[in-house]
CSV table of C-alpha atoms in Angstrom, one decimal:
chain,number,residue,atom,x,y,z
A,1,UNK,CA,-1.7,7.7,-38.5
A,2,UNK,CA,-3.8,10.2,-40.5
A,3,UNK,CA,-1.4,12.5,-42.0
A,4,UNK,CA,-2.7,15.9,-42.0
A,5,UNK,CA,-0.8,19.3,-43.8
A,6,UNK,CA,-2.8,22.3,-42.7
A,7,UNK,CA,-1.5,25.6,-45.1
A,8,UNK,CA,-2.5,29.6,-44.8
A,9,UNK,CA,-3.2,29.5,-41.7
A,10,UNK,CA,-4.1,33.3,-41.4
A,11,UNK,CA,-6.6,33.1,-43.9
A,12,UNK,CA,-8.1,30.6,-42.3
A,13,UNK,CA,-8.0,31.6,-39.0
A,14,UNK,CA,-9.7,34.3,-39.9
A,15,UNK,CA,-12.8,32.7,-41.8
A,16,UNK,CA,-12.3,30.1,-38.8
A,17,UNK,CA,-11.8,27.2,-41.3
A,18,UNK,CA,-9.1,24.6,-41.5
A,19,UNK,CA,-8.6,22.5,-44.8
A,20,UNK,CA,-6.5,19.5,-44.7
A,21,UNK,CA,-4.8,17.6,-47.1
A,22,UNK,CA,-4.8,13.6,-47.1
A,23,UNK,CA,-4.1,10.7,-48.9
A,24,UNK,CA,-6.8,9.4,-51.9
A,25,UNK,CA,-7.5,13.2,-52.8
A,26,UNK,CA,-10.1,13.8,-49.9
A,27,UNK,CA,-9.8,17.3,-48.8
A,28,UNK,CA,-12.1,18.2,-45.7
A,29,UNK,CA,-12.5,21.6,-43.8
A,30,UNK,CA,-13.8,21.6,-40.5
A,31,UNK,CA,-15.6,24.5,-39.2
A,32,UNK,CA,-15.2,26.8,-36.2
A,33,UNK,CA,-18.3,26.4,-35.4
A,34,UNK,CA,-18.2,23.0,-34.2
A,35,UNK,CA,-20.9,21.4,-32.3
A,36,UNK,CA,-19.9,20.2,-28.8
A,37,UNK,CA,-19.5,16.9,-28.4
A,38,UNK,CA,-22.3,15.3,-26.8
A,39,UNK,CA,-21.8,12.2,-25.0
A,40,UNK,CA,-23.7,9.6,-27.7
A,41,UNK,CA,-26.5,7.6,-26.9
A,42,UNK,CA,-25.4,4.7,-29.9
A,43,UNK,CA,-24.2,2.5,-27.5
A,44,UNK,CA,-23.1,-1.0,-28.2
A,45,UNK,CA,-23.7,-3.7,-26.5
A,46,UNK,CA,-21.6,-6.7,-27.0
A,47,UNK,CA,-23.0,-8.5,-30.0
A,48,UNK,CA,-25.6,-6.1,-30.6
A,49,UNK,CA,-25.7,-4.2,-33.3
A,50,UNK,CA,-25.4,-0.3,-33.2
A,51,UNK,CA,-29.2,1.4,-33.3
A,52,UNK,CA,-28.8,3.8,-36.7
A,53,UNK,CA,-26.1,1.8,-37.7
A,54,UNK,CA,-26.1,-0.2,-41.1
A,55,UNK,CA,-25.8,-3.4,-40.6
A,56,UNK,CA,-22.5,-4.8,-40.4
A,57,UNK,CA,-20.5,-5.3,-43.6
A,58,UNK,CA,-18.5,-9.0,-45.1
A,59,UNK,CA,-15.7,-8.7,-43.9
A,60,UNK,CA,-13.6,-11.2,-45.2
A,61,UNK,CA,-14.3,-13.7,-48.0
A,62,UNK,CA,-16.8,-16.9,-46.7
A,63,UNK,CA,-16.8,-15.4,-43.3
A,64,UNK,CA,-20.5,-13.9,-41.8
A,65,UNK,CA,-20.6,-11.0,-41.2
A,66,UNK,CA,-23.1,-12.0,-38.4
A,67,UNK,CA,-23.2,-12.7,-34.8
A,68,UNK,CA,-20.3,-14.6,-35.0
A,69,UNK,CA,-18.1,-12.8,-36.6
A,70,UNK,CA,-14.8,-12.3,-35.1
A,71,UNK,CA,-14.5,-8.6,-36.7
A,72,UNK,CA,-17.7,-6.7,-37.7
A,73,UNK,CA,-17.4,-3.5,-39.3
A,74,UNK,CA,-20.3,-0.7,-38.8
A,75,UNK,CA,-21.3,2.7,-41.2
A,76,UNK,CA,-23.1,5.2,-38.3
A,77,UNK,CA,-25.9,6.9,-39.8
A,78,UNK,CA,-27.3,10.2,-39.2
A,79,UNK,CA,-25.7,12.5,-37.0
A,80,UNK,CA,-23.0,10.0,-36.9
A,81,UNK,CA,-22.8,9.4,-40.6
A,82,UNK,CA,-18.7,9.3,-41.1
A,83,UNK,CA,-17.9,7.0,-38.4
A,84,UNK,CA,-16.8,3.7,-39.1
A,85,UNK,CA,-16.4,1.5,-36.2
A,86,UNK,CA,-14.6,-1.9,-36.1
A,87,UNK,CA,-16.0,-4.3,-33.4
A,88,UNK,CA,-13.5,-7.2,-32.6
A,89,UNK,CA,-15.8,-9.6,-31.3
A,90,UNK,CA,-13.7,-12.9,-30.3
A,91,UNK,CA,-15.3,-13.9,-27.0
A,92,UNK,CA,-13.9,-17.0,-26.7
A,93,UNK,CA,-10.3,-16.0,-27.0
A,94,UNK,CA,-10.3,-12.4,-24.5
A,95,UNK,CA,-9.7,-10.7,-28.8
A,96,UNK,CA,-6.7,-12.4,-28.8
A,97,UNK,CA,-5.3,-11.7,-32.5
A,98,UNK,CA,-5.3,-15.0,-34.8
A,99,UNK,CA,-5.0,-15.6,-38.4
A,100,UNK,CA,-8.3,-15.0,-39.3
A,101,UNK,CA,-9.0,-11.9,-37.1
A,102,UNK,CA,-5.6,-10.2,-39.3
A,103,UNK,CA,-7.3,-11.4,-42.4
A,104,UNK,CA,-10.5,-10.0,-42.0
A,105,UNK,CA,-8.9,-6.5,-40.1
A,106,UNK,CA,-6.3,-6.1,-43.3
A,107,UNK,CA,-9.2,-6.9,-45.9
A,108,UNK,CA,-11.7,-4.1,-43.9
A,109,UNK,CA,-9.0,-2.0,-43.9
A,110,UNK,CA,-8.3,-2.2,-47.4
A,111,UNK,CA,-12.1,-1.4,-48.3
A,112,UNK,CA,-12.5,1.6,-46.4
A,113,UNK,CA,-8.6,3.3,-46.9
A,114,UNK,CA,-9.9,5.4,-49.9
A,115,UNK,CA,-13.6,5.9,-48.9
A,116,UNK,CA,-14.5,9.6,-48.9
A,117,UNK,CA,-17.2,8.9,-47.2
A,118,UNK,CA,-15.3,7.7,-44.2
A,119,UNK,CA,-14.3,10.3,-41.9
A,120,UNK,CA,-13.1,8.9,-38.5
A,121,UNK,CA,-12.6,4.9,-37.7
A,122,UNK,CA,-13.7,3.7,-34.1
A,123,UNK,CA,-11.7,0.5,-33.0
A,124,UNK,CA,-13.5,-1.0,-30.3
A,125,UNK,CA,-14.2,-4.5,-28.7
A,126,UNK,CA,-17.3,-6.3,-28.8
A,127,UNK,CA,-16.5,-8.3,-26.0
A,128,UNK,CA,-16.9,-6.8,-22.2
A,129,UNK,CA,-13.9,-6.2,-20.2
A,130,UNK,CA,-11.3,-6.7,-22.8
A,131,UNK,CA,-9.7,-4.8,-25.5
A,132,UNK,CA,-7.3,-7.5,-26.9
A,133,UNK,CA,-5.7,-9.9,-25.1
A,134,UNK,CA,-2.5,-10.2,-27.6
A,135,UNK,CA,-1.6,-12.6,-30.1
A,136,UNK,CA,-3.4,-16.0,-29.8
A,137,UNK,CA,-1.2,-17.9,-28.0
A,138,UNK,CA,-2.9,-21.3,-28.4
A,139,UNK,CA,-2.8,-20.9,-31.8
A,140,UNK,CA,0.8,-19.7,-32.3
A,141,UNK,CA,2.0,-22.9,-29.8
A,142,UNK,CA,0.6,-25.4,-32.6
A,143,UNK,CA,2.3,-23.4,-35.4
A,144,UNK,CA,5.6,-25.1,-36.9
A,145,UNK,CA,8.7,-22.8,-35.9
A,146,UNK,CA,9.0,-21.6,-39.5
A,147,UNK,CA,5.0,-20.2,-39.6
A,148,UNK,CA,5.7,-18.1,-37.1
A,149,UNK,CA,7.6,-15.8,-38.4
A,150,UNK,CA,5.4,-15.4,-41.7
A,151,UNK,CA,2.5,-14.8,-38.6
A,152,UNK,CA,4.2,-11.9,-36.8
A,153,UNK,CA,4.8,-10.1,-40.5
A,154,UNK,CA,1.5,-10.5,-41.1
A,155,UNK,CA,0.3,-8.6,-37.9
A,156,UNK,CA,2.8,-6.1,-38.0
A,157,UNK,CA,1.6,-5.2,-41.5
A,158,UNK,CA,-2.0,-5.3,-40.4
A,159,UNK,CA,-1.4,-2.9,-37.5
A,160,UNK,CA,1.0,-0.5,-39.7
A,161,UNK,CA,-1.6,-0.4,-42.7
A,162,UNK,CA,-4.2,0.9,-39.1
A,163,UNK,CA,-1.7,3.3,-38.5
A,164,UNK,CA,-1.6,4.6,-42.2
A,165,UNK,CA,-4.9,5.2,-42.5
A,166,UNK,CA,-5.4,8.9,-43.9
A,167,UNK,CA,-8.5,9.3,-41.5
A,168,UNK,CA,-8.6,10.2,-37.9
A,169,UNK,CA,-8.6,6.7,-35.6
A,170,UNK,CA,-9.9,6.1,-32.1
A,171,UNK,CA,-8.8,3.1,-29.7
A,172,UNK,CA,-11.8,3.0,-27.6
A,173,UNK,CA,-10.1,0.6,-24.1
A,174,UNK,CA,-12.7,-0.2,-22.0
A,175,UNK,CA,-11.2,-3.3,-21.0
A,176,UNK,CA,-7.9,-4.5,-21.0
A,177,UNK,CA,-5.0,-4.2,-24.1
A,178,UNK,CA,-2.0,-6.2,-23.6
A,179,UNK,CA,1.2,-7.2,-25.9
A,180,UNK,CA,-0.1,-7.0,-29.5
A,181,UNK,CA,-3.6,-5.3,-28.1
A,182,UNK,CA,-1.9,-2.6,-26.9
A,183,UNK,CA,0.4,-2.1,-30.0
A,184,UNK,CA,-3.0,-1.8,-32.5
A,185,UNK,CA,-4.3,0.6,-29.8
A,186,UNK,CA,-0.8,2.5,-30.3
A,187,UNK,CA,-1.0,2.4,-34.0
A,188,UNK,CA,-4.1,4.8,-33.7
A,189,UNK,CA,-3.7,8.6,-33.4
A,190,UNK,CA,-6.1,8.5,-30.5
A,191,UNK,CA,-6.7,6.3,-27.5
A,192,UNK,CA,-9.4,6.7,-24.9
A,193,UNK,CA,-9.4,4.7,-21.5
A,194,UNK,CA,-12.0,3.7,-18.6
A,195,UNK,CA,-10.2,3.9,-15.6
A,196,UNK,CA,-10.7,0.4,-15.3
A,197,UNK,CA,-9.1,-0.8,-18.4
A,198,UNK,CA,-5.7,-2.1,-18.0
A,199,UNK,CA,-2.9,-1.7,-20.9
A,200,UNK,CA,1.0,-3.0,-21.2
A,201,UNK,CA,3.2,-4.6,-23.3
A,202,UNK,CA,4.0,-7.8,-20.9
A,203,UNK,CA,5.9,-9.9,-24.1
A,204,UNK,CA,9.0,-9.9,-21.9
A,205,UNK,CA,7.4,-12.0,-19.2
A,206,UNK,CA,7.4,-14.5,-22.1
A,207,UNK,CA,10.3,-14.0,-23.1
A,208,UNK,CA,9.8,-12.5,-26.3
A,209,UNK,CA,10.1,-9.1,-27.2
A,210,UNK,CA,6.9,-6.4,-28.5
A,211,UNK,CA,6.9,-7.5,-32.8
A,212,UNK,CA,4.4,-5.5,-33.9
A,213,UNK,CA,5.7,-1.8,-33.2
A,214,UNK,CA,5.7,-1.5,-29.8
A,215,UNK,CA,9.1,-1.2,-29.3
A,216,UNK,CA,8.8,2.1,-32.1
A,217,UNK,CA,5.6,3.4,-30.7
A,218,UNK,CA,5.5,3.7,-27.4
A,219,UNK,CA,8.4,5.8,-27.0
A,220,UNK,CA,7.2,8.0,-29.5
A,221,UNK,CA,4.3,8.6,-27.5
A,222,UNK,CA,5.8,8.1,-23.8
A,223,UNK,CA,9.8,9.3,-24.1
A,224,UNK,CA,12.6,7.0,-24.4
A,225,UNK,CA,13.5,6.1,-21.2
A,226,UNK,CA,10.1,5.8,-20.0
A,227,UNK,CA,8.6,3.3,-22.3
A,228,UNK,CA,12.4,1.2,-21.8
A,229,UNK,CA,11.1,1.0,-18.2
A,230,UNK,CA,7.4,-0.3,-19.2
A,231,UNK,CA,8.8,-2.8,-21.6
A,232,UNK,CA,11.8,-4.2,-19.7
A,233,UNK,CA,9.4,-4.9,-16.6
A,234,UNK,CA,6.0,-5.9,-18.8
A,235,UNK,CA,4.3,-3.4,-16.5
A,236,UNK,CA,0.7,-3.3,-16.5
A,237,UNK,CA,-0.9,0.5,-16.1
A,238,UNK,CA,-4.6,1.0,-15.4
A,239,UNK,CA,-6.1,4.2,-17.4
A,240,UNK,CA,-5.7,6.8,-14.9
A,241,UNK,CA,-1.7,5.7,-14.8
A,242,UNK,CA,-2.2,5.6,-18.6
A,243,UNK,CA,-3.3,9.1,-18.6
A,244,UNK,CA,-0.7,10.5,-16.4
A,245,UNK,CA,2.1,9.4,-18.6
A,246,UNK,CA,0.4,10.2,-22.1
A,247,UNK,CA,-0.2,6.6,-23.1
A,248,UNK,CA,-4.4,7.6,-23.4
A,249,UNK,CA,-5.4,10.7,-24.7
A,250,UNK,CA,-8.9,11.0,-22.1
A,251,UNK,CA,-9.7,8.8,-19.5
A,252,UNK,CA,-13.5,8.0,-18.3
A,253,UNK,CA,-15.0,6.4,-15.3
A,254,UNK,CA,-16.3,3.5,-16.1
A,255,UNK,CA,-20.3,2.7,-16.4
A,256,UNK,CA,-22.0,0.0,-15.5
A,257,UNK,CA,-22.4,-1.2,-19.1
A,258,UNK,CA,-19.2,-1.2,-19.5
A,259,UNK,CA,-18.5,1.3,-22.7
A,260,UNK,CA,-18.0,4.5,-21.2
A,261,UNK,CA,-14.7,4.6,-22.7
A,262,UNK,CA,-16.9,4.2,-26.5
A,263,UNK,CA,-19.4,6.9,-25.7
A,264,UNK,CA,-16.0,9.7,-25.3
A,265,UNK,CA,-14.6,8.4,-28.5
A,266,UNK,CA,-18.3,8.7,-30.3
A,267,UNK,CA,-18.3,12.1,-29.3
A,268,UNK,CA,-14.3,13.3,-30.2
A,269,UNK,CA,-15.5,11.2,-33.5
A,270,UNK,CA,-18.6,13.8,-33.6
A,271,UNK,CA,-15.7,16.7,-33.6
A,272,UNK,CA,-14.6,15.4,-36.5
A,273,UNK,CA,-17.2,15.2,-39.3
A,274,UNK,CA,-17.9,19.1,-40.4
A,275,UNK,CA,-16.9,18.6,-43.3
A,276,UNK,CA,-17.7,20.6,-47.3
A,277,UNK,CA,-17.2,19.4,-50.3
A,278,UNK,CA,-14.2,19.4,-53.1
A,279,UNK,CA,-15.7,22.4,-54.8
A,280,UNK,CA,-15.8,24.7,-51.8
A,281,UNK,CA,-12.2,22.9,-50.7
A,282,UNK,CA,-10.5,24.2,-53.7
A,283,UNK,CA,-12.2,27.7,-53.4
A,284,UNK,CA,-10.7,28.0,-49.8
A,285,UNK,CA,-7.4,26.7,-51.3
A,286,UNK,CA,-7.8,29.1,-54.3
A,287,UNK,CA,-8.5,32.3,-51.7
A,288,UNK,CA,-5.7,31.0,-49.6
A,289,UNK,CA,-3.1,31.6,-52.8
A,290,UNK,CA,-4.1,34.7,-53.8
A,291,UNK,CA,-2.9,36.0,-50.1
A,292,UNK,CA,0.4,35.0,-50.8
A,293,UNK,CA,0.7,36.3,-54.2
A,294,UNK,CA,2.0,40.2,-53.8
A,295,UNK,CA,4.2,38.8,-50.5
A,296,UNK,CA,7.8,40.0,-50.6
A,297,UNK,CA,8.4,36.6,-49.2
A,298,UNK,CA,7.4,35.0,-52.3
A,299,UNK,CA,9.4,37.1,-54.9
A,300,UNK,CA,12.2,36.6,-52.2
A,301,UNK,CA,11.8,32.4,-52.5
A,302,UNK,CA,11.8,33.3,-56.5
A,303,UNK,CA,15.2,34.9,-56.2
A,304,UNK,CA,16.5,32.9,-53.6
A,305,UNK,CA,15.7,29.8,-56.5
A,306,UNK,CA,17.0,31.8,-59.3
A,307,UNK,CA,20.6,32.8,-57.3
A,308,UNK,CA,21.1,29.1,-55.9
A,309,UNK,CA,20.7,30.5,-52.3
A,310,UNK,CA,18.7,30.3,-49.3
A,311,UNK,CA,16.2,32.6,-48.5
A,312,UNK,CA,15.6,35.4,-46.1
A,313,UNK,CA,12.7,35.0,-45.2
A,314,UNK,CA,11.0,38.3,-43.4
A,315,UNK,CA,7.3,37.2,-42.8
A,316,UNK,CA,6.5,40.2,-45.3
């Protein structure tokens, strides 16, 4: 998940700025002033490609990055420039995760990790009524016992590297997330539901166990106990059952195109783009310092350093 350090927090809650600190030396600042989030109009339709969007990028090596590819990867422009939204876009299969779709996923990944440019990543599907359906079954029952393994590695890494990402990420669940569905959607630091999307880890009804994280996760998110119940019955909750428990972070009715759950993560994504640049970054950080300088706090850390003690700390 993105991780985020926020420091002087007086200083900038007086100028009404925030600066954070993440991974690849991207420092952002996002303003008080924030527009409010208006529901976008950049719908997508499944297999149609966003309007103001560039068009989609390779993906993976001597794949097309066309029509039929299982993962297409969009840069928003204009007032969405920032957003980067992964379509998964496996019709045929209800998303289900295969070899291929956790080559191309890792390798967009990997292009985008260190992109300045890239402020919040949408993960989405392309295909109506479904999220992710889980791992590809039909292709796992004609691995040989000792691929399988190898596989489940392989998609655990996949949806740890999603979680990593030192960007904000959005689930968008406007159809259904089961088993390893459900676990990528975990992996983000944000999930938004339709009510009529439907969401659980259900490996146990196969007697298997979650293998990507799930088992970690969800109890993070949900309590102990809790997520013990969800997983030992393979539960299925629909998003207003999601909500309740904490699993989703908004829930939406659903529309009759089917992406209402996409338009309330375009506009949380819209939240996030104020943004300045390095200069103005470290001139915050700079004014930020200099209000800690003649603290009694600080010359008390000094000491405390010097004496091989711990400090007492007054808030002076």
């Amino acid at each position: 998940m993105a991780a985020l350090t926020i420091f002087s927090r007086s200083y900038l809650s007086s100028q009404g700025l925030g600066v954070w600190l993440i991974p690849c030396s991207v420092v952002r600042c996002f303003g008080a002033g924030v527009r409010s989030a208006v529901e976008s109009r950049y719908a997508v339709k499944a297999g149609v490609p966003f309007p103001g969007a560039k068009s989609f990028s390779q993906s993976a090596s001597g794949s097309a990055a066309g029509p039929g590819a299982e993962l297409r990867v969009y840069h928003l422009e204009a007032e969405l420039a920032g957003i980067v939204v992964f379509g998964i876009n496996r019709p045929q299969s209800k998303n289900a995760i295969s070899k291929n779709l956790v080559e191309m996923m890792s390798k967009a990944i990997k292009e985008i990790k260190c992109d300045k440019n890239v402020r919040t990543v949408v993960l989405r599907s392309e295909v109506p009524g479904i999220f992710c359906a889980g791992a590809d079954l039909k292709e796992r029952a004609k691995m040989h016992p000792s691929e399988v393994g190898p596989f489940v590695s392989k998609g655990r890494n996949l949806i740890n590297e999603l979680g990593n990402l030192p960007m904000p990420t959005i689930a968008v669940l406007d159809g259904a997330a089961l088993g390893g569905g459900l676990e990528m959607a975990l992996a983000c630091d944000i999930r938004v539901a339709a009510t009529s999307a439907k969401m659980g880890l259900v490996e146990t009804k196969l007697a298997i166990i979650p293998g990507a994280g799930g088992t970690q996760r969800l109890p993070r998110i949900v309590g102990v106990s809790l997520a013990k119940e969800l997983i030992f019955s393979g539960r299925v909750l629909d998003g207003t059952e999601a909500k309740a428990i904490g699993l989703v972070s908004h829930v939406v009715e659903q529309n009759e195109s089917g992406d209402a759950a996409y338009h309330r993560a375009l506009s949380l994504a819209r939240e996030f783009l104020p943004q300045v640049d390095l200069k103005t970054g470290l001139a915050i950080e700079e004014a930020c310092y200099a209000q800690v300088i003649p603290t009694k706090d600080r010359i008390e850390g000094l000491n405390a350093f010097r004496e091989k003690r711990l400090p007492r700390y007054t808030g002076e």
